[in-house]
């Protein structure tokens, strides 16, 4: 089979599988988040933590619950790392340095999973499973809970009550993430991923040498790492490692896992607002941007310039030979279009424009389809902004799903979309402007600039993948990237929830022929356009000095 | 509810084909006249209310300082054009306000210092004090005679007079004002032409209608409308984003320059990064200056467009709400139908021909001056060519005028006695004069009543000749207008005091979506509340005092100027022409204002793409030659590219002032179609136009000193 056809089949089969899952998974999630009954396990949990599961919360209380839960998680994870040598299953690892421990704690709680360390040589089993793996579940569940709550803002009328964070968190974890990742872990194990608590083990390499490394509960971590759009692997090289991602079809499965929740949530959204077409429109926006991006990345990689890539027909440096250029590009696109950040190839080795596309994917705010939950509320806020400008052009005070977009709504939406770009740009500028920041750069010229830009983009957007080429495990970068991750995650959540609160209070405006229809291709095109143009305009100077300067000749 | 006859001409005004206010929009003279105002607005205290343009002004000050410190042709050219950008923005607002000021001057003329004859007691017309009109208090009674000016707003409590209201409405035909009805309100500054009236003053001193009008058209207390506030927030957010994007570019630029040590310093890029002049230029080009400059002008012009149609909106909020209206309540009489019922058919009985009946009906109506009577005469003439004779022509005729008691009119002529009138009255007369009306007549009368019409029976002594079918005549073009409304997503509801049967017949004929029959003021209020509960915005017109609660409850309440003060007080708009059909135009103006904002916002943001293509290569092609590929306009050099972008950005404001003032073209259609069209024109146009504009400007300015 010619490689191009193979690549197209790979991508097409993925899209088909996602399309097939969209409806059943979306409907299932709808039932999870709207059902009235609690199961036995959940009731035990609620009793243990002392939560009244049938009471609902106003947006402010909901937001405080999210923040309090996350803060405690960060403190717990920090302590676990600092004290790991005193605890069980440490494998003899030393306590993690303060700056790195802070960075890692924030990284996993914010669903970023930026790793400034090598997992196999830094973290013991306890930290990996009781700390990092737990956060892989709950940080994703937090994102989904916030997304569902934002949707409730559109769906509900004349109420202050937006749901119960603890219920959303527990249900998302127990009913959605756990069962799917359990099955996925079994399948991955069948594919050759390892799952063991053994101590160090020694393997004979192909070249006949001996390699000692720390194994772990890899398959289970791998499943939730992708499903929860986390990205933090047990091994430093992440999904490029044969024990994490052994074959081409496990590669396919991992890409599928990291896209499936985010691509199904719009169905849940459509059901909650009582109009499937609205959900299809949102998924169409996500899908359109994703397809454009995947196409362009593949084009950049497959038509790469340079002597060696020309000779072999594509850019292969930094890729696993068992995946090849196209499938690696697909993985890279998927991981940056979501907030996953797991990698099966070395993004730094991508062509200037291909790497630029990966940065651009994240700069989009990761909305196509974005992180578990975070993608949905991100795109809904972009839809609100689109509706505002487009709604004016039909001669009415703008409204979306029957809710008026007035001063308060646009203020909150603006606040939301201001935060991440500001963090990316300020972070990059601070790193470029200071000796402490620049000294970590291993490359100079536009490529070095791209590497720093990538790091701050990845952290601020809670992606977690790295371009590499920067020694990020320094006090400066650990601290600033940690701040970018924390602010990039929690500051936008507050206006998003406040927006939900504001929308839920409104009485609905009935649709008429004069209302802007938000389920037609016209609207889909507008949201795609607004998203791409806003991001392009904001970041063009930075992109021009990095990937564009390097890539255009 | 009120069913009075409107003084306005009976035909609905033909819908204007071109809803723009033409002429004099780019009048250079007007621009020059507004220039001092525009310069006065440079005061930072007023500028900061407009965050976008305030940012430009700070940039202009900053670059001025830079140019003084390090002068060059290029620097000074940028400085000049940055200042012009701010001035052009202020000019847009000043020109918009200037149009209101002219209107206010006319109104002030009406507010001449008049005197008032204040009665010591309301029952005694002979004893009064002569005081200044400004000293009048609420509740005072004044007497006004022919030739005098009404000293203040109030209600006529005694007498009837014809009043010249041209100073307020611009309409020269005098109107009748009388006590006790829905036409009792008089406005200060209008002139009594005949008779004598006693007016109870209802205004507080200094708060007369004219005072409020002047304040409104001058925009003295203009407050930002909710949507304007929301848009301002979005524009401020975009401004912040672009400020951050530009400021954070600097360390990246310094780094890029440092790793290319061979590249010489230029006016755009030095070892210290992008020069201040260029940095400010980039910010100004990127932030949404076009819409930022024109936003307040759009709002002022929207109010102004209403004023030009003789509608006074008491707040900009009401104009905006008009665009959102989804339910329109329209009174049947005078709005949907002509004021009165008209003869539409002659139905003969007893072997009489239609022509004979028509002749008899015409004869009997010659002396009937009611509109119904006139319509019979006219219909007989139009349908049967029967010449209308003057009552004086028929010397021996004895005219029987219509009275409320007899409910008949008629004529005794050459021994014939002809009567015409209400069915029961005429049938009784026929029996009294020895006739026996057949059942046929009864069936006819019932049939006409059932179809919503009014039957008038025509009879000769002793026998019935036939029945005249009077019916409501729907104004020309109403159906088309309601279809238009439907396309815009607006439901029309006809309000009438008629019985449901009659109401339905007219509703069907006019093409309204729904009707409320036998409506009482309470029913009307309940209907408005019900619509609002469903999330709909309701607009209505009203004139009577009993309309006041409904006017106050509705989201857009247009009071007729002929109406009572209570109605005018309750509504949030007043139509000086008292033309209820104008509600439809008001809705369109509200929509047009919102569309103009959206279109110019889209245009403004779309413009940025071309500006980037001009400025990015100008800044960085020296260090990264590959970026010259982005210079797709092939601009002459870095300086001319940057200056061309800045000049385009300033000129586009001036070029769009007329559009902001008259509003974008609006044709009623569905939301999807409107959006497609506007996206095409202002979105795509916004992307393409600056590429052409910047290139053209560059072709011109590349020969200036300092450009290469």
mmCIF file of N, CA, C and O in Angstrom, chain A residues 388-389 392-397 404 407 410-411 414 418 425 429 432 441 444-446 508-510 512-517 520 522 526 534 537-538 540-541 544-545 549 552, chain B residues 227 230-231 233 237 241-242 245 248-249 251-252 255-256 259 323-324 487-489 534-536 591 594-595 598-599 602 608 612 620 624 626-627 629 671-672 674-676 678-679:
data_model
loop_
_atom_site.group_PDB
_atom_site.id
_atom_site.type_symbol
_atom_site.label_atom_id
_atom_site.label_comp_id
_atom_site.label_asym_id
_atom_site.label_seq_id
_atom_site.Cartn_x
_atom_site.Cartn_y
_atom_site.Cartn_z
ATOM 1 N N UNK A 388 -22.173 37.359 18.976
ATOM 2 C CA UNK A 388 -22.302 38.776 19.301
ATOM 3 C C UNK A 388 -22.108 39.647 18.061
ATOM 4 O O UNK A 388 -22.935 40.506 17.758
ATOM 5 N N UNK A 389 -21.029 39.394 17.342
ATOM 6 C CA UNK A 389 -20.763 40.217 16.156
ATOM 7 C C UNK A 389 -21.749 39.879 15.029
ATOM 8 O O UNK A 389 -22.339 40.759 14.409
ATOM 9 N N UNK A 392 -25.370 41.057 15.659
ATOM 10 C CA UNK A 392 -25.598 42.474 15.345
ATOM 11 C C UNK A 392 -25.904 42.622 13.862
ATOM 12 O O UNK A 392 -26.744 43.422 13.471
ATOM 13 N N UNK A 393 -25.226 41.827 13.042
ATOM 14 C CA UNK A 393 -25.389 41.994 11.598
ATOM 15 C C UNK A 393 -26.746 41.511 11.097
ATOM 16 O O UNK A 393 -27.066 41.718 9.931
ATOM 17 N N UNK A 394 -27.551 40.872 11.938
ATOM 18 C CA UNK A 394 -28.913 40.569 11.516
ATOM 19 C C UNK A 394 -29.898 41.544 12.159
ATOM 20 O O UNK A 394 -31.105 41.396 12.019
ATOM 21 N N UNK A 395 -29.365 42.533 12.874
ATOM 22 C CA UNK A 395 -30.239 43.593 13.359
ATOM 23 C C UNK A 395 -30.986 43.267 14.629
ATOM 24 O O UNK A 395 -32.097 43.741 14.837
ATOM 25 N N UNK A 396 -30.405 42.451 15.474
ATOM 26 C CA UNK A 396 -31.027 42.182 16.760
ATOM 27 C C UNK A 396 -29.962 42.199 17.833
ATOM 28 O O UNK A 396 -28.784 41.995 17.553
ATOM 29 N N UNK A 397 -30.377 42.439 19.078
ATOM 30 C CA UNK A 397 -29.457 42.230 20.173
ATOM 31 C C UNK A 397 -29.081 40.761 20.129
ATOM 32 O O UNK A 397 -29.957 39.913 20.079
ATOM 33 N N UNK A 404 -29.761 36.089 25.709
ATOM 34 C CA UNK A 404 -29.221 37.333 25.184
ATOM 35 C C UNK A 404 -27.758 37.509 25.593
ATOM 36 O O UNK A 404 -27.397 37.232 26.727
ATOM 37 N N UNK A 407 -24.051 43.063 27.936
ATOM 38 C CA UNK A 407 -22.774 43.584 28.420
ATOM 39 C C UNK A 407 -22.097 42.609 29.377
ATOM 40 O O UNK A 407 -20.898 42.341 29.270
ATOM 41 N N UNK A 410 -20.735 39.519 27.518
ATOM 42 C CA UNK A 410 -19.580 39.767 26.654
ATOM 43 C C UNK A 410 -18.363 40.118 27.504
ATOM 44 O O UNK A 410 -17.222 39.818 27.131
ATOM 45 N N UNK A 411 -18.608 40.714 28.654
ATOM 46 C CA UNK A 411 -17.490 41.017 29.552
ATOM 47 C C UNK A 411 -16.830 39.722 30.014
ATOM 48 O O UNK A 411 -15.608 39.573 29.977
ATOM 49 N N UNK A 414 -15.092 37.982 27.098
ATOM 50 C CA UNK A 414 -13.844 38.674 26.749
ATOM 51 C C UNK A 414 -12.748 38.336 27.747
ATOM 52 O O UNK A 414 -11.598 38.083 27.373
ATOM 53 N N UNK A 418 -9.195 36.617 26.865
ATOM 54 C CA UNK A 418 -7.993 37.439 27.067
ATOM 55 C C UNK A 418 -6.892 36.668 27.784
ATOM 56 O O UNK A 418 -5.699 36.877 27.531
ATOM 57 N N UNK A 425 1.875 35.057 25.702
ATOM 58 C CA UNK A 425 2.747 36.122 25.210
ATOM 59 C C UNK A 425 3.631 36.685 26.315
ATOM 60 O O UNK A 425 4.830 36.898 26.108
ATOM 61 N N UNK A 429 7.629 36.326 26.350
ATOM 62 C CA UNK A 429 8.401 37.568 26.373
ATOM 63 C C UNK A 429 9.291 37.618 27.595
ATOM 64 O O UNK A 429 10.466 38.010 27.509
ATOM 65 N N UNK A 432 12.213 35.388 27.009
ATOM 66 C CA UNK A 432 13.143 35.939 26.025
ATOM 67 C C UNK A 432 13.877 37.156 26.572
ATOM 68 O O UNK A 432 14.961 37.494 26.103
ATOM 69 N N UNK A 441 17.924 28.016 26.658
ATOM 70 C CA UNK A 441 17.712 27.684 25.252
ATOM 71 C C UNK A 441 18.906 26.910 24.710
ATOM 72 O O UNK A 441 20.049 27.299 24.898
ATOM 73 N N UNK A 444 19.574 28.510 18.855
ATOM 74 C CA UNK A 444 19.444 29.956 18.654
ATOM 75 C C UNK A 444 18.577 30.199 17.419
ATOM 76 O O UNK A 444 18.047 29.257 16.824
ATOM 77 N N UNK A 445 18.451 31.470 17.058
ATOM 78 C CA UNK A 445 17.710 31.792 15.843
ATOM 79 C C UNK A 445 16.217 31.525 16.010
ATOM 80 O O UNK A 445 15.736 31.251 17.114
ATOM 81 N N UNK A 446 15.479 31.603 14.900
ATOM 82 C CA UNK A 446 14.027 31.445 14.989
ATOM 83 C C UNK A 446 13.610 30.112 15.591
ATOM 84 O O UNK A 446 12.594 30.021 16.261
ATOM 85 N N UNK A 508 -35.777 32.634 28.535
ATOM 86 C CA UNK A 508 -35.395 32.381 27.145
ATOM 87 C C UNK A 508 -36.138 33.296 26.167
ATOM 88 O O UNK A 508 -37.285 33.673 26.401
ATOM 89 N N UNK A 509 -35.458 33.652 25.107
ATOM 90 C CA UNK A 509 -36.084 34.419 24.030
ATOM 91 C C UNK A 509 -36.480 33.419 22.941
ATOM 92 O O UNK A 509 -35.633 32.670 22.469
ATOM 93 N N UNK A 510 -37.751 33.375 22.557
ATOM 94 C CA UNK A 510 -38.127 32.387 21.539
ATOM 95 C C UNK A 510 -37.513 32.728 20.194
ATOM 96 O O UNK A 510 -37.353 33.898 19.846
ATOM 97 N N UNK A 512 -37.220 33.155 16.181
ATOM 98 C CA UNK A 512 -38.125 33.521 15.095
ATOM 99 C C UNK A 512 -37.302 33.611 13.821
ATOM 100 O O UNK A 512 -36.105 33.343 13.827
ATOM 101 N N UNK A 513 -37.965 34.007 12.739
ATOM 102 C CA UNK A 513 -37.241 34.138 11.467
ATOM 103 C C UNK A 513 -36.169 35.209 11.563
ATOM 104 O O UNK A 513 -35.227 35.234 10.783
ATOM 105 N N UNK A 514 -36.304 36.099 12.532
ATOM 106 C CA UNK A 514 -35.323 37.175 12.679
ATOM 107 C C UNK A 514 -34.144 36.779 13.545
ATOM 108 O O UNK A 514 -33.219 37.551 13.725
ATOM 109 N N UNK A 515 -34.187 35.583 14.118
ATOM 110 C CA UNK A 515 -33.103 35.137 14.981
ATOM 111 C C UNK A 515 -32.008 34.523 14.127
ATOM 112 O O UNK A 515 -32.287 33.787 13.187
ATOM 113 N N UNK A 516 -30.771 34.801 14.510
ATOM 114 C CA UNK A 516 -29.644 34.199 13.809
ATOM 115 C C UNK A 516 -29.669 32.696 14.055
ATOM 116 O O UNK A 516 -29.579 32.256 15.191
ATOM 117 N N UNK A 517 -29.800 31.889 12.989
ATOM 118 C CA UNK A 517 -29.789 30.442 13.216
ATOM 119 C C UNK A 517 -28.372 29.967 13.525
ATOM 120 O O UNK A 517 -27.437 30.323 12.807
ATOM 121 N N UNK A 520 -26.723 26.196 11.312
ATOM 122 C CA UNK A 520 -26.491 26.033 9.878
ATOM 123 C C UNK A 520 -25.002 26.097 9.555
ATOM 124 O O UNK A 520 -24.221 26.631 10.330
ATOM 125 N N UNK A 522 -23.573 28.054 7.692
ATOM 126 C CA UNK A 522 -23.176 29.467 7.728
ATOM 127 C C UNK A 522 -22.559 29.825 9.086
ATOM 128 O O UNK A 522 -21.497 30.443 9.160
ATOM 129 N N UNK A 526 -18.688 30.672 10.322
ATOM 130 C CA UNK A 526 -18.322 31.896 11.035
ATOM 131 C C UNK A 526 -17.509 31.607 12.282
ATOM 132 O O UNK A 526 -16.533 32.300 12.569
ATOM 133 N N UNK A 534 -9.045 35.399 14.930
ATOM 134 C CA UNK A 534 -8.664 36.015 16.211
ATOM 135 C C UNK A 534 -7.284 35.531 16.644
ATOM 136 O O UNK A 534 -6.440 36.323 17.062
ATOM 137 N N UNK A 537 -4.453 36.810 14.282
ATOM 138 C CA UNK A 537 -4.142 38.219 14.485
ATOM 139 C C UNK A 537 -3.358 38.422 15.769
ATOM 140 O O UNK A 537 -2.452 39.249 15.838
ATOM 141 N N UNK A 538 -3.722 37.657 16.805
ATOM 142 C CA UNK A 538 -3.063 37.851 18.091
ATOM 143 C C UNK A 538 -1.609 37.389 18.056
ATOM 144 O O UNK A 538 -0.733 37.999 18.649
ATOM 145 N N UNK A 540 0.357 36.519 15.250
ATOM 146 C CA UNK A 540 1.158 36.595 14.033
ATOM 147 C C UNK A 540 2.566 37.153 14.267
ATOM 148 O O UNK A 540 3.533 36.596 13.725
ATOM 149 N N UNK A 541 2.739 38.223 15.062
ATOM 150 C CA UNK A 541 4.117 38.704 15.250
ATOM 151 C C UNK A 541 5.029 37.629 15.825
ATOM 152 O O UNK A 541 6.152 37.432 15.335
ATOM 153 N N UNK A 544 5.616 34.943 13.302
ATOM 154 C CA UNK A 544 6.443 35.414 12.199
ATOM 155 C C UNK A 544 7.919 35.300 12.549
ATOM 156 O O UNK A 544 8.751 34.960 11.711
ATOM 157 N N UNK A 545 8.249 35.585 13.817
ATOM 158 C CA UNK A 545 9.654 35.552 14.216
ATOM 159 C C UNK A 545 10.134 34.148 14.538
ATOM 160 O O UNK A 545 11.321 33.908 14.644
ATOM 161 N N UNK A 549 9.520 32.621 10.142
ATOM 162 C CA UNK A 549 10.854 33.068 9.741
ATOM 163 C C UNK A 549 11.710 31.875 9.351
ATOM 164 O O UNK A 549 12.510 31.933 8.412
ATOM 165 N N UNK A 552 9.751 29.993 5.890
ATOM 166 C CA UNK A 552 9.540 30.603 4.578
ATOM 167 C C UNK A 552 10.881 30.989 3.976
ATOM 168 O O UNK A 552 11.695 31.658 4.617
ATOM 169 N N UNK B 227 -26.418 47.613 24.278
ATOM 170 C CA UNK B 227 -25.625 46.931 23.263
ATOM 171 C C UNK B 227 -24.334 47.687 22.955
ATOM 172 O O UNK B 227 -23.289 47.099 22.690
ATOM 173 N N UNK B 230 -21.903 46.786 25.571
ATOM 174 C CA UNK B 230 -21.359 45.448 25.340
ATOM 175 C C UNK B 230 -20.304 45.479 24.237
ATOM 176 O O UNK B 230 -19.217 44.911 24.381
ATOM 177 N N UNK B 231 -20.614 46.187 23.170
ATOM 178 C CA UNK B 231 -19.660 46.252 22.060
ATOM 179 C C UNK B 231 -18.384 46.966 22.498
ATOM 180 O O UNK B 231 -17.276 46.571 22.135
ATOM 181 N N UNK B 233 -17.080 46.920 25.373
ATOM 182 C CA UNK B 233 -16.280 45.983 26.175
ATOM 183 C C UNK B 233 -15.481 45.065 25.255
ATOM 184 O O UNK B 233 -14.286 44.850 25.447
ATOM 185 N N UNK B 237 -11.465 44.799 24.937
ATOM 186 C CA UNK B 237 -10.753 43.533 25.090
ATOM 187 C C UNK B 237 -9.821 43.304 23.899
ATOM 188 O O UNK B 237 -8.663 42.909 24.068
ATOM 189 N N UNK B 241 -5.731 42.893 23.900
ATOM 190 C CA UNK B 241 -5.050 41.754 23.248
ATOM 191 C C UNK B 241 -3.954 42.266 22.310
ATOM 192 O O UNK B 241 -2.825 41.782 22.320
ATOM 193 N N UNK B 242 -4.298 43.258 21.489
ATOM 194 C CA UNK B 242 -3.314 43.725 20.513
ATOM 195 C C UNK B 242 -2.189 44.516 21.174
ATOM 196 O O UNK B 242 -1.043 44.490 20.708
ATOM 197 N N UNK B 245 -0.011 41.800 22.455
ATOM 198 C CA UNK B 245 0.675 41.136 21.344
ATOM 199 C C UNK B 245 1.833 41.999 20.847
ATOM 200 O O UNK B 245 2.918 41.492 20.532
ATOM 201 N N UNK B 248 4.678 42.422 23.781
ATOM 202 C CA UNK B 248 5.474 41.222 24.036
ATOM 203 C C UNK B 248 6.312 40.828 22.826
ATOM 204 O O UNK B 248 7.177 39.971 22.926
ATOM 205 N N UNK B 249 6.043 41.467 21.698
ATOM 206 C CA UNK B 249 6.840 41.192 20.504
ATOM 207 C C UNK B 249 8.265 41.721 20.686
ATOM 208 O O UNK B 249 9.216 41.213 20.077
ATOM 209 N N UNK B 251 10.745 41.747 23.112
ATOM 210 C CA UNK B 251 11.889 40.872 23.449
ATOM 211 C C UNK B 251 12.207 39.903 22.319
ATOM 212 O O UNK B 251 13.378 39.599 22.066
ATOM 213 N N UNK B 252 11.174 39.450 21.618
ATOM 214 C CA UNK B 252 11.388 38.527 20.505
ATOM 215 C C UNK B 252 12.128 39.233 19.376
ATOM 216 O O UNK B 252 13.006 38.653 18.721
ATOM 217 N N UNK B 255 15.786 39.761 20.350
ATOM 218 C CA UNK B 255 16.487 38.489 20.200
ATOM 219 C C UNK B 255 16.795 38.225 18.726
ATOM 220 O O UNK B 255 17.898 37.876 18.339
ATOM 221 N N UNK B 256 15.766 38.429 17.882
ATOM 222 C CA UNK B 256 15.936 38.133 16.458
ATOM 223 C C UNK B 256 17.009 39.023 15.842
ATOM 224 O O UNK B 256 17.771 38.602 14.980
ATOM 225 N N UNK B 259 20.588 37.852 17.035
ATOM 226 C CA UNK B 259 21.177 36.662 16.423
ATOM 227 C C UNK B 259 21.520 36.882 14.959
ATOM 228 O O UNK B 259 22.034 35.995 14.301
ATOM 229 N N UNK B 323 -35.238 47.253 17.452
ATOM 230 C CA UNK B 323 -34.669 46.250 16.558
ATOM 231 C C UNK B 323 -34.972 44.828 17.010
ATOM 232 O O UNK B 323 -34.954 43.897 16.220
ATOM 233 N N UNK B 324 -35.242 44.682 18.299
ATOM 234 C CA UNK B 324 -35.457 43.348 18.864
ATOM 235 C C UNK B 324 -36.917 42.954 18.939
ATOM 236 O O UNK B 324 -37.237 41.853 19.366
ATOM 237 N N UNK B 487 -41.175 37.947 7.483
ATOM 238 C CA UNK B 487 -39.831 37.532 7.070
ATOM 239 C C UNK B 487 -38.774 37.972 8.070
ATOM 240 O O UNK B 487 -37.747 37.352 8.237
ATOM 241 N N UNK B 488 -39.050 39.091 8.727
ATOM 242 C CA UNK B 488 -38.103 39.590 9.730
ATOM 243 C C UNK B 488 -38.306 38.897 11.070
ATOM 244 O O UNK B 488 -37.620 39.203 12.045
ATOM 245 N N UNK B 489 -39.280 38.000 11.129
ATOM 246 C CA UNK B 489 -39.527 37.288 12.380
ATOM 247 C C UNK B 489 -40.390 38.065 13.353
ATOM 248 O O UNK B 489 -40.309 37.849 14.554
ATOM 249 N N UNK B 534 -43.378 35.251 27.513
ATOM 250 C CA UNK B 534 -42.760 34.280 26.607
ATOM 251 C C UNK B 534 -41.419 34.765 26.071
ATOM 252 O O UNK B 534 -40.880 34.171 25.153
ATOM 253 N N UNK B 535 -40.901 35.859 26.608
ATOM 254 C CA UNK B 535 -39.591 36.340 26.204
ATOM 255 C C UNK B 535 -39.626 37.262 24.997
ATOM 256 O O UNK B 535 -38.589 37.582 24.435
ATOM 257 N N UNK B 536 -40.822 37.667 24.570
ATOM 258 C CA UNK B 536 -40.886 38.503 23.374
ATOM 259 C C UNK B 536 -40.906 39.976 23.752
ATOM 260 O O UNK B 536 -41.413 40.349 24.794
ATOM 261 N N UNK B 591 -33.150 48.109 13.792
ATOM 262 C CA UNK B 591 -32.360 47.005 13.245
ATOM 263 C C UNK B 591 -31.162 47.554 12.479
ATOM 264 O O UNK B 591 -30.050 47.057 12.603
ATOM 265 N N UNK B 594 -28.229 48.447 14.687
ATOM 266 C CA UNK B 594 -27.452 47.303 15.164
ATOM 267 C C UNK B 594 -26.620 46.700 14.035
ATOM 268 O O UNK B 594 -25.461 46.333 14.224
ATOM 269 N N UNK B 595 -27.223 46.614 12.860
ATOM 270 C CA UNK B 595 -26.498 46.029 11.730
ATOM 271 C C UNK B 595 -25.271 46.876 11.397
ATOM 272 O O UNK B 595 -24.192 46.359 11.112
ATOM 273 N N UNK B 598 -22.529 46.043 13.783
ATOM 274 C CA UNK B 598 -21.942 44.729 13.517
ATOM 275 C C UNK B 598 -21.104 44.744 12.257
ATOM 276 O O UNK B 598 -19.997 44.196 12.218
ATOM 277 N N UNK B 599 -21.622 45.403 11.222
ATOM 278 C CA UNK B 599 -20.930 45.412 9.934
ATOM 279 C C UNK B 599 -19.581 46.126 10.065
ATOM 280 O O UNK B 599 -18.556 45.651 9.561
ATOM 281 N N UNK B 602 -17.063 44.019 12.021
ATOM 282 C CA UNK B 602 -16.509 42.980 11.154
ATOM 283 C C UNK B 602 -15.487 43.571 10.197
ATOM 284 O O UNK B 602 -14.391 43.044 10.020
ATOM 285 N N UNK B 608 -7.451 44.046 9.579
ATOM 286 C CA UNK B 608 -6.154 43.778 10.202
ATOM 287 C C UNK B 608 -5.283 42.841 9.374
ATOM 288 O O UNK B 608 -4.062 42.911 9.437
ATOM 289 N N UNK B 612 -1.308 43.509 8.613
ATOM 290 C CA UNK B 612 -0.212 42.634 8.998
ATOM 291 C C UNK B 612 0.690 42.343 7.802
ATOM 292 O O UNK B 612 1.904 42.341 7.905
ATOM 293 N N UNK B 620 10.419 43.038 9.813
ATOM 294 C CA UNK B 620 11.328 41.924 10.044
ATOM 295 C C UNK B 620 11.993 41.335 8.803
ATOM 296 O O UNK B 620 12.811 40.432 8.936
ATOM 297 N N UNK B 624 14.915 38.507 8.744
ATOM 298 C CA UNK B 624 14.509 37.224 8.170
ATOM 299 C C UNK B 624 14.031 37.464 6.740
ATOM 300 O O UNK B 624 12.838 37.686 6.522
ATOM 301 N N UNK B 626 13.213 35.747 4.408
ATOM 302 C CA UNK B 626 12.097 34.911 3.972
ATOM 303 C C UNK B 626 10.756 35.599 4.172
ATOM 304 O O UNK B 626 9.807 35.384 3.410
ATOM 305 N N UNK B 627 10.669 36.450 5.206
ATOM 306 C CA UNK B 627 9.394 37.092 5.516
ATOM 307 C C UNK B 627 8.981 38.087 4.439
ATOM 308 O O UNK B 627 7.841 38.544 4.424
ATOM 309 N N UNK B 629 8.387 37.342 1.658
ATOM 310 C CA UNK B 629 7.331 36.662 0.896
ATOM 311 C C UNK B 629 5.941 37.120 1.343
ATOM 312 O O UNK B 629 4.975 37.033 0.590
ATOM 313 N N UNK B 671 -32.958 36.338 8.817
ATOM 314 C CA UNK B 671 -31.671 36.571 9.455
ATOM 315 C C UNK B 671 -30.526 35.973 8.633
ATOM 316 O O UNK B 671 -29.484 36.595 8.462
ATOM 317 N N UNK B 672 -30.757 34.760 8.112
ATOM 318 C CA UNK B 672 -29.688 34.088 7.362
ATOM 319 C C UNK B 672 -29.269 34.883 6.141
ATOM 320 O O UNK B 672 -28.087 35.051 5.867
ATOM 321 N N UNK B 674 -29.747 38.099 5.547
ATOM 322 C CA UNK B 674 -29.105 39.349 5.945
ATOM 323 C C UNK B 674 -27.648 39.114 6.297
ATOM 324 O O UNK B 674 -26.764 39.858 5.875
ATOM 325 N N UNK B 675 -27.426 38.050 7.066
ATOM 326 C CA UNK B 675 -26.076 37.773 7.530
ATOM 327 C C UNK B 675 -25.160 37.466 6.349
ATOM 328 O O UNK B 675 -24.047 37.984 6.272
ATOM 329 N N UNK B 676 -25.659 36.643 5.424
ATOM 330 C CA UNK B 676 -24.833 36.300 4.263
ATOM 331 C C UNK B 676 -24.414 37.548 3.524
ATOM 332 O O UNK B 676 -23.248 37.735 3.184
ATOM 333 N N UNK B 678 -24.301 40.702 4.548
ATOM 334 C CA UNK B 678 -23.406 41.581 5.288
ATOM 335 C C UNK B 678 -22.018 40.985 5.461
ATOM 336 O O UNK B 678 -21.023 41.704 5.454
ATOM 337 N N UNK B 679 -21.975 39.668 5.606
ATOM 338 C CA UNK B 679 -20.669 39.014 5.704
ATOM 339 C C UNK B 679 -19.897 39.194 4.411
ATOM 340 O O UNK B 679 -18.703 39.448 4.407
#
